[in-house]
mmCIF file of C-alpha atoms in Angstrom:
data_model
loop_
_atom_site.group_PDB
_atom_site.id
_atom_site.type_symbol
_atom_site.label_atom_id
_atom_site.label_comp_id
_atom_site.label_asym_id
_atom_site.label_seq_id
_atom_site.Cartn_x
_atom_site.Cartn_y
_atom_site.Cartn_z
ATOM 1 C CA MET A 1 -52.419 14.300 20.641
ATOM 2 C CA ILE A 2 -49.568 15.433 18.136
ATOM 3 C CA LYS A 3 -48.687 14.328 14.874
ATOM 4 C CA ALA A 4 -44.495 13.705 14.584
ATOM 5 C CA ARG A 5 -43.218 15.273 11.206
ATOM 6 C CA THR A 6 -39.843 14.308 9.606
ATOM 7 C CA ALA A 7 -38.347 16.755 8.046
ATOM 8 C CA LYS A 8 -37.633 15.468 4.268
ATOM 9 C CA PHE A 9 -34.075 17.495 3.864
ATOM 10 C CA GLN A 10 -31.508 17.713 5.839
ATOM 11 C CA ILE A 11 -28.654 19.908 7.946
ATOM 12 C CA GLY A 12 -25.754 20.247 5.187
ATOM 13 C CA GLN A 13 -28.056 19.637 2.091
ATOM 14 C CA ILE A 14 -28.408 21.993 -1.393
ATOM 15 C CA VAL A 15 -31.840 22.942 -1.987
ATOM 16 C CA ARG A 16 -33.286 25.481 -3.958
ATOM 17 C CA HIS A 17 -36.941 27.128 -3.910
ATOM 18 C CA ARG A 18 -39.594 25.808 -5.628
ATOM 19 C CA VAL A 19 -41.210 29.514 -6.570
ATOM 20 C CA PHE A 20 -38.304 32.094 -6.506
ATOM 21 C CA SER A 21 -35.193 32.542 -7.998
ATOM 22 C CA PHE A 22 -32.610 31.457 -5.408
ATOM 23 C CA ARG A 23 -30.897 28.619 -3.410
ATOM 24 C CA GLY A 24 -28.887 27.868 -0.252
ATOM 25 C CA VAL A 25 -27.392 25.443 2.453
ATOM 26 C CA ILE A 26 -29.872 24.113 5.220
ATOM 27 C CA PHE A 27 -27.946 25.019 8.629
ATOM 28 C CA ASP A 28 -30.589 24.527 11.028
ATOM 29 C CA ILE A 29 -34.337 22.892 10.911
ATOM 30 C CA ASP A 30 -37.694 23.887 13.153
ATOM 31 C CA PRO A 31 -40.008 20.812 13.233
ATOM 32 C CA GLU A 32 -43.078 23.173 12.877
ATOM 33 C CA PHE A 33 -42.952 26.882 12.163
ATOM 34 C CA ASN A 34 -41.046 28.632 14.972
ATOM 35 C CA ASN A 35 -41.411 32.193 13.570
ATOM 36 C CA THR A 36 -42.835 35.365 14.086
ATOM 37 C CA GLU A 37 -46.762 36.069 13.340
ATOM 38 C CA GLU A 38 -45.773 39.007 11.892
ATOM 39 C CA TRP A 39 -43.305 37.404 9.258
ATOM 40 C CA TRP A 40 -45.882 34.656 8.880
ATOM 41 C CA LEU A 41 -48.531 37.325 7.939
ATOM 42 C CA SER A 42 -46.517 39.183 6.149
ATOM 43 C CA ILE A 43 -46.539 36.449 3.468
ATOM 44 C CA PRO A 44 -49.657 36.917 1.002
ATOM 45 C CA GLU A 45 -52.282 34.968 1.997
ATOM 46 C CA GLU A 46 -52.466 33.323 -0.737
ATOM 47 C CA VAL A 47 -49.386 31.733 -1.023
ATOM 48 C CA ARG A 48 -48.760 31.304 2.748
ATOM 49 C CA PRO A 49 -47.491 27.864 3.798
ATOM 50 C CA HIS A 50 -48.997 26.080 6.613
ATOM 51 C CA LYS A 51 -47.484 26.422 10.198
ATOM 52 C CA ASP A 52 -47.473 22.452 10.714
ATOM 53 C CA GLN A 53 -44.483 21.286 8.237
ATOM 54 C CA PRO A 54 -40.973 21.551 8.925
ATOM 55 C CA PHE A 55 -39.052 25.342 8.126
ATOM 56 C CA TYR A 56 -35.627 26.028 7.246
ATOM 57 C CA HIS A 57 -33.045 27.957 8.507
ATOM 58 C CA LEU A 58 -30.658 28.522 4.773
ATOM 59 C CA LEU A 59 -27.841 30.728 3.925
ATOM 60 C CA ALA A 60 -29.285 31.307 0.920
ATOM 61 C CA GLU A 61 -28.350 33.167 -2.228
ATOM 62 C CA ASN A 62 -29.474 34.729 -5.803
ATOM 63 C CA ALA A 63 -27.806 36.115 -8.322
ATOM 64 C CA GLU A 64 -27.642 39.339 -6.482
ATOM 65 C CA SER A 65 -26.630 38.658 -3.097
ATOM 66 C CA GLU A 66 -26.551 36.157 0.085
ATOM 67 C CA TYR A 67 -28.998 35.910 3.656
ATOM 68 C CA VAL A 68 -30.664 33.733 5.772
ATOM 69 C CA ALA A 69 -33.660 32.677 4.016
ATOM 70 C CA TYR A 70 -36.415 31.138 6.970
ATOM 71 C CA VAL A 71 -38.472 28.760 4.034
ATOM 72 C CA SER A 72 -41.010 26.204 4.612
ATOM 73 C CA GLU A 73 -40.590 22.360 3.219
ATOM 74 C CA GLN A 74 -43.464 22.404 0.475
ATOM 75 C CA ASN A 75 -41.034 25.807 -0.842
ATOM 76 C CA LEU A 76 -38.362 23.371 -1.057
ATOM 77 C CA VAL A 77 -36.682 20.627 -3.995
ATOM 78 C CA PRO A 78 -33.233 18.944 -3.978
ATOM 79 C CA ASP A 79 -30.956 21.529 -6.023
ATOM 80 C CA ASP A 80 -28.801 18.498 -7.860
ATOM 81 C CA SER A 81 -26.631 21.644 -9.916
ATOM 82 C CA GLY A 82 -23.472 20.416 -8.239
ATOM 83 C CA GLU A 83 -22.782 24.459 -8.028
ATOM 84 C CA PRO A 84 -20.890 25.262 -4.656
ATOM 85 C CA ILE A 85 -22.668 27.492 -2.212
ATOM 86 C CA ARG A 86 -21.218 31.015 -1.986
ATOM 87 C CA HIS A 87 -22.044 32.451 1.076
ATOM 88 C CA SER A 88 -20.043 33.978 2.771
ATOM 89 C CA GLN A 89 -20.531 32.147 6.671
ATOM 90 C CA VAL A 90 -20.489 28.618 4.488
ATOM 91 C CA ALA A 91 -16.882 28.144 5.600
ATOM 92 C CA GLU A 92 -18.012 29.314 9.613
ATOM 93 C CA ILE A 93 -20.614 26.448 9.926
ATOM 94 C CA PHE A 94 -19.575 23.293 7.204
ATOM 95 C CA ILE A 95 -17.150 21.743 6.037
ATOM 96 C CA LYS A 96 -16.710 20.486 2.135
ATOM 97 C CA ASP A 97 -16.720 16.739 2.157
ATOM 98 C CA LYS A 98 -15.417 14.657 0.105
ATOM 99 C CA SER A 99 -18.437 14.463 -2.373
ATOM 100 C CA GLY A 100 -18.737 17.885 -2.757
ATOM 101 C CA GLY A 101 -21.652 17.878 0.057
ATOM 102 C CA TYR A 102 -21.699 20.402 3.195
ATOM 103 C CA ARG A 103 -21.425 18.509 7.096
ATOM 104 C CA PRO A 104 -21.457 20.352 10.230
ATOM 105 C CA ARG A 105 -18.205 21.903 11.494
ATOM 106 C CA ASN A 106 -19.627 21.231 15.168
ATOM 107 C CA PRO A 107 -22.451 18.397 15.013
ATOM 108 C CA LEU A 108 -22.913 19.301 18.902
ATOM 109 C CA LEU A 109 -24.657 22.789 17.598
ATOM 110 C CA ASN A 110 -27.657 21.641 16.096
#
């Protein structure tokens, strides 16, 4: 029997990494790990996340750069800083709403 998992976070939500100093906006969610085995094995074993949890695609940023990140649910926490995401691709995917949150420009893509 397959155990159904509900994602803790949603598309458009701003999150930050629990350990590393970066944050981002979620633009896609995989219900469980869906990347290469090589990618997964490149994570040190002592901090390697389990595959049977949601993984999130983020338009991510740190103090030095902007990039796309793939992060397990266990390593994310909500970002309540209120700061906007500066990633250059945000405007391509999202519209900023009146509350300062992000909603998909085309909800049919998700």
